[in-house]
XYZ file of C-alpha atoms in Angstrom:
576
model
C 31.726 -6.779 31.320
C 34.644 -9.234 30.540
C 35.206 -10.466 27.159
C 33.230 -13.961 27.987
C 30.638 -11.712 29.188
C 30.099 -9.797 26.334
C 29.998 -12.437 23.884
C 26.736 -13.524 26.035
C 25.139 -10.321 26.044
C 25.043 -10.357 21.945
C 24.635 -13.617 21.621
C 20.909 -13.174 23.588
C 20.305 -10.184 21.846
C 21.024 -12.398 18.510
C 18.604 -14.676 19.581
C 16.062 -12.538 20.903
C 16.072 -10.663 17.719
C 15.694 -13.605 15.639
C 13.128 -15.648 17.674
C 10.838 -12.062 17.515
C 11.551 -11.890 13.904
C 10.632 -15.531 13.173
C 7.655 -14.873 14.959
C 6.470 -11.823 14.411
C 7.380 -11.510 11.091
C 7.692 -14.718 9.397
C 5.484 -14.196 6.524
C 6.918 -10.709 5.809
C 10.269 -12.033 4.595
C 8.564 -14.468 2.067
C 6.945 -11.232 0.884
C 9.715 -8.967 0.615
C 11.711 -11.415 -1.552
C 9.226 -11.569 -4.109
C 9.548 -7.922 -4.471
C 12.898 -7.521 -6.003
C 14.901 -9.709 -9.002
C 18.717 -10.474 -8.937
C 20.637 -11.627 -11.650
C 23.532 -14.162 -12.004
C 24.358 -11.394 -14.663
C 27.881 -9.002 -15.022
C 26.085 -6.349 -16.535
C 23.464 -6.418 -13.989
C 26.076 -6.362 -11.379
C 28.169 -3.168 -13.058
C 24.203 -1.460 -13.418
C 24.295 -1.900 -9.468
C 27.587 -1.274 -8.416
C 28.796 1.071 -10.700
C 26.012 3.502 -8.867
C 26.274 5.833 -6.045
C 25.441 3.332 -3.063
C 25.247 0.711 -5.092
C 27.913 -1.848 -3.825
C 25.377 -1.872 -0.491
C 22.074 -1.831 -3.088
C 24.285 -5.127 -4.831
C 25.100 -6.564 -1.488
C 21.265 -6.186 -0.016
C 19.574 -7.551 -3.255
C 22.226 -10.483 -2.928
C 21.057 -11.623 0.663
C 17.514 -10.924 0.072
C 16.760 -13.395 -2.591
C 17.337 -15.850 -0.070
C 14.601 -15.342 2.165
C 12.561 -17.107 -0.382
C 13.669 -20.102 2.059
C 12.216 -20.418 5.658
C 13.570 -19.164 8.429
C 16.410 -17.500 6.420
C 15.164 -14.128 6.847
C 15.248 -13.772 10.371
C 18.121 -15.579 11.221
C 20.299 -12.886 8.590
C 18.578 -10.084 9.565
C 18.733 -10.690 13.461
C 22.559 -11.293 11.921
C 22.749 -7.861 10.886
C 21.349 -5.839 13.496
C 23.396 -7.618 16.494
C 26.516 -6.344 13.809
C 25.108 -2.808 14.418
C 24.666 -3.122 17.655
C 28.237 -4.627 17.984
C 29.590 -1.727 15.791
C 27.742 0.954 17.198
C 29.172 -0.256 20.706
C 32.778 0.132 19.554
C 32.222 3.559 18.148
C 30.786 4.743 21.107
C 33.363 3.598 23.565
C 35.913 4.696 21.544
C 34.826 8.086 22.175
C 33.422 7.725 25.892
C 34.187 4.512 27.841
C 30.568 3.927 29.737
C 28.314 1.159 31.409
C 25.151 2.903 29.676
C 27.102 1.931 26.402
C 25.436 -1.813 26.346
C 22.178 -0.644 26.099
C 23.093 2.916 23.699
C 24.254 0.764 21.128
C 21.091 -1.507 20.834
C 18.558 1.525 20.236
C 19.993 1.979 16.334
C 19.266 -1.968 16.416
C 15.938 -1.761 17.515
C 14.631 0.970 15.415
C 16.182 -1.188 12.753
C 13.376 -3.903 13.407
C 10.646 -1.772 12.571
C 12.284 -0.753 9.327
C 13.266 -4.091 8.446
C 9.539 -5.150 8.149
C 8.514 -2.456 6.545
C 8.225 -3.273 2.548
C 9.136 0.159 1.713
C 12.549 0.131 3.651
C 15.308 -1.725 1.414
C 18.044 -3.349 3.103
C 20.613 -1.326 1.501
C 20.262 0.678 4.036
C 21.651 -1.711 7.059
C 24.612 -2.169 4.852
C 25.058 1.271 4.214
C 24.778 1.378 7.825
C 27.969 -1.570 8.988
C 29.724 0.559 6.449
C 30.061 3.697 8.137
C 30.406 2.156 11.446
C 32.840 0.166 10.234
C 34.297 3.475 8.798
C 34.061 5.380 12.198
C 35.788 2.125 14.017
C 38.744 2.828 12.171
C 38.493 6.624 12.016
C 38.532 6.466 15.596
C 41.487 4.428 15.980
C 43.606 6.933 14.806
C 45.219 9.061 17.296
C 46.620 11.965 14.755
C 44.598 14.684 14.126
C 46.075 15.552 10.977
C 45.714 12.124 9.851
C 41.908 11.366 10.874
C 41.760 14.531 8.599
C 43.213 12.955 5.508
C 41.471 9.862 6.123
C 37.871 11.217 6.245
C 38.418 13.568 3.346
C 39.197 10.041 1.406
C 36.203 7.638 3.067
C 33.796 10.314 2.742
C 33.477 10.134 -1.212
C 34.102 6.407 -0.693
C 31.618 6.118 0.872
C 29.210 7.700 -0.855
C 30.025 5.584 -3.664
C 29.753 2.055 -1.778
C 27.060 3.009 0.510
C 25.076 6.246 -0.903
C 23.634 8.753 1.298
C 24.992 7.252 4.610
C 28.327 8.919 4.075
C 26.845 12.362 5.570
C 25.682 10.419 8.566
C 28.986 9.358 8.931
C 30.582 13.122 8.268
C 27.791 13.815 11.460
C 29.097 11.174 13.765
C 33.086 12.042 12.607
C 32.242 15.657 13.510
C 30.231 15.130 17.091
C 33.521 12.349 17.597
C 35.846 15.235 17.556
C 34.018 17.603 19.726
C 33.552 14.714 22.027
C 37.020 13.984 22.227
C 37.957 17.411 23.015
C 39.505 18.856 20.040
C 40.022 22.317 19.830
C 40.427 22.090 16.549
C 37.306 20.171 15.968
C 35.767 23.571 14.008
C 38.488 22.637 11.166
C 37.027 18.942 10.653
C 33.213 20.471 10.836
C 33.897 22.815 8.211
C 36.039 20.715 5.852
C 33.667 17.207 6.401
C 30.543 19.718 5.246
C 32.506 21.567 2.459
C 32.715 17.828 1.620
C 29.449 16.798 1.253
C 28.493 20.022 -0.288
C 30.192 18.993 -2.997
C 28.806 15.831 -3.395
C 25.718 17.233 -3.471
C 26.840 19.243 -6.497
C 28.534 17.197 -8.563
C 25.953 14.698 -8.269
C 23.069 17.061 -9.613
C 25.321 18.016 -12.175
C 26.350 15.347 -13.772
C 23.275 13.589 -13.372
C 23.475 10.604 -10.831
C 20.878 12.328 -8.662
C 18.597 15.604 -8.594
C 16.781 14.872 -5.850
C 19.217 16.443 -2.941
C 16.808 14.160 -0.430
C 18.098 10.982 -1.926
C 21.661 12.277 -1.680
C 22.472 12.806 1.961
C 19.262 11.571 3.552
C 17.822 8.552 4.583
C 15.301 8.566 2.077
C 17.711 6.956 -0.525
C 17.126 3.634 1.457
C 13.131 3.739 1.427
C 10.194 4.570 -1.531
C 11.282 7.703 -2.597
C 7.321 8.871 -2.814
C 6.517 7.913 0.670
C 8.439 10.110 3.880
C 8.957 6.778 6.679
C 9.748 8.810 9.601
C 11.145 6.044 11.316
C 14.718 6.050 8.827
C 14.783 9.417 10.279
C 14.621 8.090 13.865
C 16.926 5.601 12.550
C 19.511 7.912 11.420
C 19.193 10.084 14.345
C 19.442 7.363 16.925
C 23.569 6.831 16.056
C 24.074 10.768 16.959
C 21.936 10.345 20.246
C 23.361 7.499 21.494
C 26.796 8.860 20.825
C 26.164 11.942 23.125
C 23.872 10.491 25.558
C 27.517 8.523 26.233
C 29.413 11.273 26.071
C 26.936 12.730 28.740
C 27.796 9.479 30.879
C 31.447 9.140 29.986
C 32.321 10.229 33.748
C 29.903 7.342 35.541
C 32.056 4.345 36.571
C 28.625 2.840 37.746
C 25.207 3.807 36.492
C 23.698 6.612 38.604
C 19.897 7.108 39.360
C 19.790 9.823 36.587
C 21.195 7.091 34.139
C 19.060 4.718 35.010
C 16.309 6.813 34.395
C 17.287 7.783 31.240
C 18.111 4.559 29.689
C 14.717 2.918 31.542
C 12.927 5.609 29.484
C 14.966 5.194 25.808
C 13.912 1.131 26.505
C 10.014 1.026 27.210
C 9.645 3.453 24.523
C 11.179 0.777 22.050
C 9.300 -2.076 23.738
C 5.917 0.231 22.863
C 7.384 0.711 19.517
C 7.761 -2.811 18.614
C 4.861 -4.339 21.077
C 2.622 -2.072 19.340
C 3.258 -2.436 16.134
C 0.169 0.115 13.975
C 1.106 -2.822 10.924
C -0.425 -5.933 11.810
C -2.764 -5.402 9.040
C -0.426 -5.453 6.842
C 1.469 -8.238 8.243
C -1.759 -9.872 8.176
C -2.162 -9.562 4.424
C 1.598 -10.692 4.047
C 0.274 -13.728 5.554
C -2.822 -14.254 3.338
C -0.702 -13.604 0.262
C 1.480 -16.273 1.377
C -1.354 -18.955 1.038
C -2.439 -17.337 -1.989
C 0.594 -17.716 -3.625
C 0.587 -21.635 -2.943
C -2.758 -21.787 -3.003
C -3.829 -23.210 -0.009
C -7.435 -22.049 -0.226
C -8.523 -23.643 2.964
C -5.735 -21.450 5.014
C -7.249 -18.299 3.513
C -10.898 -18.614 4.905
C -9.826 -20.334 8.325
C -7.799 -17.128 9.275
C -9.365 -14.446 7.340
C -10.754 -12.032 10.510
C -13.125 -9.104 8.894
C -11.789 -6.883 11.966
C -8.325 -7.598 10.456
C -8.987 -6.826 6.967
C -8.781 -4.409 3.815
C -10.440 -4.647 0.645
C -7.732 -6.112 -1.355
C -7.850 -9.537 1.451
C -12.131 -9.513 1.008
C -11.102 -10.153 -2.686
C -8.463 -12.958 -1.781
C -10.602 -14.209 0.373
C -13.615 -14.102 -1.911
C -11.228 -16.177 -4.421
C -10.568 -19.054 -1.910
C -14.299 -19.388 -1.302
C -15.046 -19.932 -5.028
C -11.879 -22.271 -5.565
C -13.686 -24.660 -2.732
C -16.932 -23.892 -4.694
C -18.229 -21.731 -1.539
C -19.262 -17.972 -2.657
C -22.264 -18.839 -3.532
C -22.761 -19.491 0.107
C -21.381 -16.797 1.804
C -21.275 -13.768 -0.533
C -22.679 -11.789 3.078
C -20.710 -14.085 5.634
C -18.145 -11.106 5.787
C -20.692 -8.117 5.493
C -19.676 -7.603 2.503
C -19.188 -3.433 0.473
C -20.713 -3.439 -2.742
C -19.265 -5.100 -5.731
C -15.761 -4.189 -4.708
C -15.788 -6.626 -1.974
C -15.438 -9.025 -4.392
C -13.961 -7.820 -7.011
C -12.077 -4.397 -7.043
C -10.296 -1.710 -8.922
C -6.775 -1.707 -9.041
C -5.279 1.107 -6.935
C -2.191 1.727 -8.820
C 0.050 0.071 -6.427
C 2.612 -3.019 -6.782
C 0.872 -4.998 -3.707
C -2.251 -5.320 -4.821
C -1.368 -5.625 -8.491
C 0.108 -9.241 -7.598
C -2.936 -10.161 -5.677
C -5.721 -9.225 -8.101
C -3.509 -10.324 -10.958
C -3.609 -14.025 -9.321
C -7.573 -13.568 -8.935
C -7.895 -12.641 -12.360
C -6.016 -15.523 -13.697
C -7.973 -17.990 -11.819
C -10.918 -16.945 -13.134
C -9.373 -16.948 -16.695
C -9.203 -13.490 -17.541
C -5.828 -13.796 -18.834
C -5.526 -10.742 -20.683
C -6.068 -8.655 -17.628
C -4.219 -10.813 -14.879
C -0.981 -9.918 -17.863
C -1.969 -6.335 -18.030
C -1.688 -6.290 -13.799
C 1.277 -8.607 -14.036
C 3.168 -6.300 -16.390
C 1.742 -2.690 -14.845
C 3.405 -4.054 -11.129
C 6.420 -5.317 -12.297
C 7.273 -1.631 -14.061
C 5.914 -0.121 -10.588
C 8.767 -2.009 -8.695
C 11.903 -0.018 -7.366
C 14.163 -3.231 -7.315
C 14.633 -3.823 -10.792
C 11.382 -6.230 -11.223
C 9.547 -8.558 -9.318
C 10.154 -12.490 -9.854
C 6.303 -13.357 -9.010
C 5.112 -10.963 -11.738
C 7.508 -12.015 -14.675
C 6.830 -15.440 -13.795
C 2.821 -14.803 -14.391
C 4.598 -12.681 -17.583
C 5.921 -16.189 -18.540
C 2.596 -18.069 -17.728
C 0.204 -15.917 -19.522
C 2.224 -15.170 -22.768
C 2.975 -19.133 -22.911
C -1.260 -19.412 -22.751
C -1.502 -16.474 -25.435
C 0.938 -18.692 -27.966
C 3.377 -16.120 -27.688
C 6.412 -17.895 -27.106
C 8.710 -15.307 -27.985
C 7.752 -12.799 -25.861
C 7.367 -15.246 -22.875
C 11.078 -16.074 -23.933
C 12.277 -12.988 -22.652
C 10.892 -13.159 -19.748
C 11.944 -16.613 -18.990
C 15.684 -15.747 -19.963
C 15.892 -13.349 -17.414
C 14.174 -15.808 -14.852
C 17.370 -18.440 -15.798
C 19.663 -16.117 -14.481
C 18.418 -16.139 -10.710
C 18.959 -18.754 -8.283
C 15.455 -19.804 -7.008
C 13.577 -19.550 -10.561
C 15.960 -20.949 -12.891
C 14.527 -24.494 -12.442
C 11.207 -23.234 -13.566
C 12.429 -21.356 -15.942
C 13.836 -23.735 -17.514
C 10.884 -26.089 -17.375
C 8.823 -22.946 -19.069
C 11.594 -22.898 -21.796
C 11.065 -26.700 -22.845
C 7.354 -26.579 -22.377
C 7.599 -23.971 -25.380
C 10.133 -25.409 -26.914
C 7.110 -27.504 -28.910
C 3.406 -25.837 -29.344
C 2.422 -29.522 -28.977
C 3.728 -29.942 -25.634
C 2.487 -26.847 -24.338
C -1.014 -27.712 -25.483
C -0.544 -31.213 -23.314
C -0.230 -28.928 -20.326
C -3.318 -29.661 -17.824
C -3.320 -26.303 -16.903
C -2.625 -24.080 -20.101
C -4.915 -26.132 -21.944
C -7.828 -25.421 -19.633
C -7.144 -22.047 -19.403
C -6.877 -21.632 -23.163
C -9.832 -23.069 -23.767
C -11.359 -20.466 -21.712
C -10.299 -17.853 -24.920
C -12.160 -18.110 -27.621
C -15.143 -20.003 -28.374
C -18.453 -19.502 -30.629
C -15.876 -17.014 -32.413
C -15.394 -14.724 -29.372
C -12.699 -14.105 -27.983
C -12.563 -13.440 -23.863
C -11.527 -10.171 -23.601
C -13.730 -7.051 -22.535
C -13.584 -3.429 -20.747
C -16.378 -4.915 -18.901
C -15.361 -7.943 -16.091
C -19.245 -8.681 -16.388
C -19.457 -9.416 -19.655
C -15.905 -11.412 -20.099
C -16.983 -13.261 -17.456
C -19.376 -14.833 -19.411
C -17.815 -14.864 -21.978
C -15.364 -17.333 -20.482
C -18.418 -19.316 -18.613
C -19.794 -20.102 -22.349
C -16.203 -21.034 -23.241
C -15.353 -22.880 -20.936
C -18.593 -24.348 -18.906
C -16.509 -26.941 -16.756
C -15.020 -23.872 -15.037
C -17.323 -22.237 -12.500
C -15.450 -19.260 -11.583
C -16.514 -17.319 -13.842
C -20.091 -17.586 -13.092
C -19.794 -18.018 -9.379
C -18.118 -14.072 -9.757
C -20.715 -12.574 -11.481
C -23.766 -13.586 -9.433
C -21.695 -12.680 -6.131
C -21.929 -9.421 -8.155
C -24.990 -8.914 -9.209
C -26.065 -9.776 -5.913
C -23.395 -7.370 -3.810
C -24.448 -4.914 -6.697
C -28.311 -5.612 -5.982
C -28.559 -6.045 -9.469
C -31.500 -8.468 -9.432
C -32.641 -7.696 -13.044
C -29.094 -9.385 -14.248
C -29.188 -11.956 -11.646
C -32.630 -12.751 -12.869
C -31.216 -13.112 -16.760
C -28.203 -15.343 -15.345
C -30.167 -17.351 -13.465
C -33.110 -18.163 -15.664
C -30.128 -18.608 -19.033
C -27.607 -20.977 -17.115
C -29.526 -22.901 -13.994
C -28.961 -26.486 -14.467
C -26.422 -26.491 -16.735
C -22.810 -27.397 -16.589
C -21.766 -23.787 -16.005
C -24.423 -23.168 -12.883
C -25.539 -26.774 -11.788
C -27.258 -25.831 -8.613
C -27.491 -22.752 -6.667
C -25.858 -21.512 -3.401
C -27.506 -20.592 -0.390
C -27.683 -16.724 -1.077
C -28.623 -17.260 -4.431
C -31.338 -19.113 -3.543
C -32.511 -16.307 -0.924
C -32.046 -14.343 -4.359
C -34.323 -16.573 -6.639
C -36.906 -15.813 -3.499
C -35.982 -11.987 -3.536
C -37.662 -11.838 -6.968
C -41.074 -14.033 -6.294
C -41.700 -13.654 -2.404
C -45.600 -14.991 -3.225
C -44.827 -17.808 -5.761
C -43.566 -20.982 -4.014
C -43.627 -22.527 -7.169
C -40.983 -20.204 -8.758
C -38.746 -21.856 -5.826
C -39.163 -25.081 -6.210
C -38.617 -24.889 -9.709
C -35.265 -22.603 -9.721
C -33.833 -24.841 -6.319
C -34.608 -23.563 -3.762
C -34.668 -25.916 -0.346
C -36.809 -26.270 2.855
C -33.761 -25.307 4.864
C -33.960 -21.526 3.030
C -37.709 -21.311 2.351
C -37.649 -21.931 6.366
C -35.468 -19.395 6.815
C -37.232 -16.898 5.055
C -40.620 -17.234 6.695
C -38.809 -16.413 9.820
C -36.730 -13.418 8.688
C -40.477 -12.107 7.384
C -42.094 -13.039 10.601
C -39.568 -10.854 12.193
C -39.500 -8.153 9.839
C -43.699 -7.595 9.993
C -43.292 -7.649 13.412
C -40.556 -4.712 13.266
C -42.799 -3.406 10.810
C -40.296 -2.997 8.407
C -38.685 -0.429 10.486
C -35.925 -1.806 12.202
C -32.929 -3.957 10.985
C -31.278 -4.225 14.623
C -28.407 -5.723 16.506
C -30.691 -8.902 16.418
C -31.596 -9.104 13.082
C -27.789 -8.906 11.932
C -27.129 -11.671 14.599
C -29.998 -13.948 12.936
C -29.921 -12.972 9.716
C -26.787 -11.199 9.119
C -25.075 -13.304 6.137
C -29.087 -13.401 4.404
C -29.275 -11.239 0.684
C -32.599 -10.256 2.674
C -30.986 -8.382 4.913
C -28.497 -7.026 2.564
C -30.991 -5.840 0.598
C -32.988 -3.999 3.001
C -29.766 -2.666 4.620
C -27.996 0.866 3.611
C-alpha cells in the first residue's frame, strides 16, 4: 500500500473500533471510571510514578477519569489500539517486509478489545504496551549490533521502571528480532537480555518493590492480581506470533493460498472472540448500574430481562420497583429466590458493594450503606473509588460528622469531575443549620432516631422498622420487609405487619401480592378481605387459581399454571 493508502486502512480500523466500542460497550466505560480516583495532587503523582510501571499506571489513571463523559471512552481507547496496531506494524516490517503484515499487526489490537472491557484489566497495560513498541521501533532502527546491545541493556531497566512488567515482553520480541534478522550472534543478546531480567527479578524481591515474581515479568501486573485473565496472556503472546508468522511470510511478494489461509483463520477466530462475547451479563449490569446511579427508576424495570440477570440486578431492580411504589405488586413478576432476591448478602466484592450500598441508603439504612461504602472503597486496586467516597461524604454529613466527611471531601476537591460537588458538600457543612435545610439529609435523618431508638440493627428486619416508625412518610422501609416476609413465606410476620401498620401512613393500602397474602392466611373468611383490602379484581383471581388447583388435585403446578398464575404468592407458596 502507498502512503495515502495506508492512512485509509487505519483510519477505518479507527473507526470501526470506536463505532463497536460505542456500541457495544458504552455503559462499560461509565463504569470503569468510577472505579479508580486521581488526584490533582504531587504527592499522589510521586506515589504513582516513583513505582515500578508506574509512569504508564500515572498515564492510564490520567485518561481514564475522563470517560466519566460520553463517548470519551471509546473514541480514546479505539485511539489507542489503532496506535498498537500502527506500532506493531512498524516493528514487524522492520524485521520482515510482508503483505500479511496489515492484518498481523491488528490481532494484538483486537485481543486488546476484549481486555479493554474487562473491569479487571487496567489500562496501564496498553501504555505499557506503545512503550515497548515504541522501544522496539527504535531498537530496530539501529543497524550496529554492538550498539542495539548497549541500547537494550539501558531500555530494558527503563522500562521496567516506566512501564512495569512489559519490559520482558520487550527483551522476548528484541531476542526473536535478532534471530529473525539473521544474527549469528543472536545467542549473545538472548543470554545477556535474560541475565537482564533475572536481575530485575531479584533486586525487586529484595528490596521490596515486588515479591510476587508473577507481577514482575508477567502480564498479570496489568489485571486483579487474585484473578488469572487468560486473555493478557493471549495478549502478550499475540506480539511474538505475529512477529514470526511474518517472518514465516517475509519471502511472499503477494499473498499465497497458504497465507491466505492462515490469516483467514487468525481473523474469524477474533470475529468469534468479540461476536461472542461470554460477558454480556456483565455488560448488562454495567448498564443497570448506570441508571441506578442517576436514578432513573423507570429505565431499570423497562430493560431488566430475568434471562439476563444475577442476583445483585434482582436487588436493583427490586429497588426501582419500590422507588415507583411497585413491589408490592410484583414481588413474583421475576420468579423471584427467596429473600435474597430482594435483598442480599454482600459477597465481598467491590461491584456489588456500590450497588447494595445505594439500595441500602434509599431505604435509610445509613449506617450500613457507610459500612458497604467504606468496605468497597478499601477493596479497590486503583487507589479508591470516587462513587464510594462520595456516599463516604453523604452519609457522614447525615451522621453530623462533619469532620470525618471533611476528609473525604478534601480528597474529592482534588479531582477534576468531583471537585464541584465537593465543594458544594464543604459549604453545606460549613453550617449544621444549612445542612439540616437540606431536602434530602433532613429526610433521611429523620429516619435515625425516633421514640429514643436509634436505626441501627444486625437484623435488616428489624431496622427496617425501625426506620418505618421513624420516619412513616417513607415507604421503603416497609414495602422491603413484606416483599420479605412474603419471598421468605414468613406469613406469621407478615400477619403481625399487616394487622400493626394497614391504613396508616407507613402502609396505606396494600399491593396486589399482599393482598393474595392477606387471603393466604383466611382462604374461608371473605370478611377478613374486605376488611384488610382486598379487591374483586384479586378475590376473582383467586377463585380461579383454586378452581384450577382442585381440579389438578393439588398435584400439579404445570407449565400452565406458571403461565396463569405465575407472578401469584399462591403459586409461590405451593411451589419448591
Amino acid at each position: 500500500m502507498n502512503r495515502v493508502n495506508t492512512t485509509i486502512y487505519w483510519a477505518v480500523i479507527y473507526c470501526s473500533s470506536a463505532v463497536l466500542l460505542q456500541c457495544g460497550y458504552r455503559y462499560y466505560f461509565f463504569y470503569a471510571e468510577q472505579l479508580q480516583i486521581f488526584l490533582f495532587d504531587g504527592q499522589y503523582a510521586a506515589d504513582a510514578i516513583l513505582q515500578p510501571g508506574g509512569t504508564a499506571l500515572y498515564m492510564a489513571r490520567f485518561t481514564v477519569q475522563f470517560f466519566a463523559l460520553p463517548f470519551v471512552g471509546a473514541l480514546w481507547t479505539a485511539l489507542l489500539l489503532t496506535a498498537v496496531g500502527v506500532l506493531t506494524k512498524r516493528v514487524l516490517d522492520s524485521v520482515a517486509v510482508s503483505p500479511a503484515n496489515y492484518l498481523l499487526s491488528i490481532l494484538p489490537s483486537c485481543l486488546l478489545i476484549y481486555a479493554h472491557t474487562d473491569v479487571n484489566y487496567n489500562t496501564q497495560g496498553t501504555f505499557a504496551c506503545l512503550m515497548i513498541l515504541a522501544a522496539m521501533t527504535l531498537y530496530l532502527r539501529i543497524k550496529s549490533f554492538n550498539t542495539r546491545l548497549i541500547l537494550t541493556i539501558a531500555l530494558i531497566p527503563a522500562l521496567f521502571l516506566l512501564a512495569g512488567a512489559a519490559a520482558s515482553l520487550f527483551a522476548m520480541l528484541a531476542m526473536l528480532s535478532e534471530i529473525f534478522l539473521r544474527n549469528k550472534r543472536w545467542w549473545i543478546a538472548a543470554s545477556g537480555y535474560s541475565a537482564l531480567i533475572a536481575i530485575i527479578v531479584y533486586i525487586s524481591q529484595n528490596l521490596g518493590w515486588q515479591s510476587d515474581i508473577r507481577l514482575i515479568i508477567m502480564p498479570d501486573a496489568y489485571s486483579d492480581p487474585l484473578i488469572r485473565d487468560h486473555i493478557i496472556y493471549f495478549l502478550w503472546m499475540s506480539f511474538p506470533f505475529a512477529l514470526i508468522l511474518a517472518a514465516i511470510f517475509r519471502r511472499n511478494s503477494t499473498l499465497n493460498k497458504h497465507t491466505k489461509i492462515i490469516i483467514a483463520v487468525q481473523l474469524v477466530l477474533l470475529c468469534a472472540l468479540l461476536m461472542s462475547d461470554t460477558r454480556q451479563l456483565i455488560f448488562t449490569s454495567m448498564e443497570q448500574d448506570y441508571y441506578l446511579r442517576n436514578r432513573q427508576w423507570d429505565k431499570i424495570i423497562d430493560t431488566f430481562r430475568p434471562e439476563r440477570s444475577n442476583l445483585q440486578m434482582t436487588n436493583v431492580l427490586n429497588l426501582a420497583l419500590a422507588e415507583k411504589g411497585l413491589l408490592g405488586e410484583q414481588i413474583f413478576a421475576r420468579h423471584p429466590v427467596g429473600t435474597k432476591s430482594i435483598l442480599a448478602e454482600w459477597d465481598n466484592t467491590q461491584f456489588n458493594a456500590i450497588a447494595l450500598s445505594d439500595i441500602y441508603y434509599s431505604i435509610g439504612d445509613i449506617a450500613t450503606a457507610q459500612k458497604l461504602a467504606f468496605e468497597g472503597n478499601v477493596s479497590s486496586l486503583n487507589e479508591g473509588n470516587v462513587r464510594l467516597l462520595e456516599r463516604l461524604v453523604q452519609t457522614n454529613i447525615i451522621f453530623a460528622e462533619y469532620s470525618v466527611a471533611l476528609k473525604y471531601i478534601t480528597v474529592l476537591e482534588q479531582t477534576l469531575f468531583y471537585g464541584k460537588k465537593a465543594r458544594a458538600y464543604k459549604k453545606l457543612i460549613s453550617s449544621g443549620a444549612l445542612a439540616m435545610q437540606d431536602a434530602e439529609i433532613k429526610n433521611k435523618r429523620k429516619a435515625l432516631s425516633g421514640g429514643g431508638e436509634y436505626a441501627v440493627s444486625n437484623s435488616p428486619m428489624h431496622t427496617f422498622e425501625l426506620l418505618a416508625g421513624n420516619n412513616p412518610q417513607a415507604t421503603l422501609p416497609m414495602q422491603y420487609m413484606l416483599a420479605m416476609t412474603l419471598t421468605g413465606r414468613d406469613l406469621k410476620t407478615f400477619r403481625r405487619l399487616m394487622e400493626q401498620y394497614f391504613r396508616t401512613p407507613v402502609l396505606p393500602v396494600l399491593g396486589k401480592n399482599h393482598q393474595e397474602a392477606v387471603i393466604a392466611l383466611a382462604q374461608d373468611d371473605p370478611g377478613y378481605w374486605i376488611k384488610h383490602g382486598v379487591s374483586t379484581e384479586v378475590e376473582k383471581n383467586f377463585r380461579s387459581f383454586d378452581s384450577e388447583m382442585r381440579q389438578r388435585k393439588l398435584k400439579s403446578l404445570d407449565a400452565k399454571m406458571q403461565s396463569d398464575f405465575g407472578d401469584t404468592f399462591w403459586f409461590y407458596l405451593l411451589s419448591k
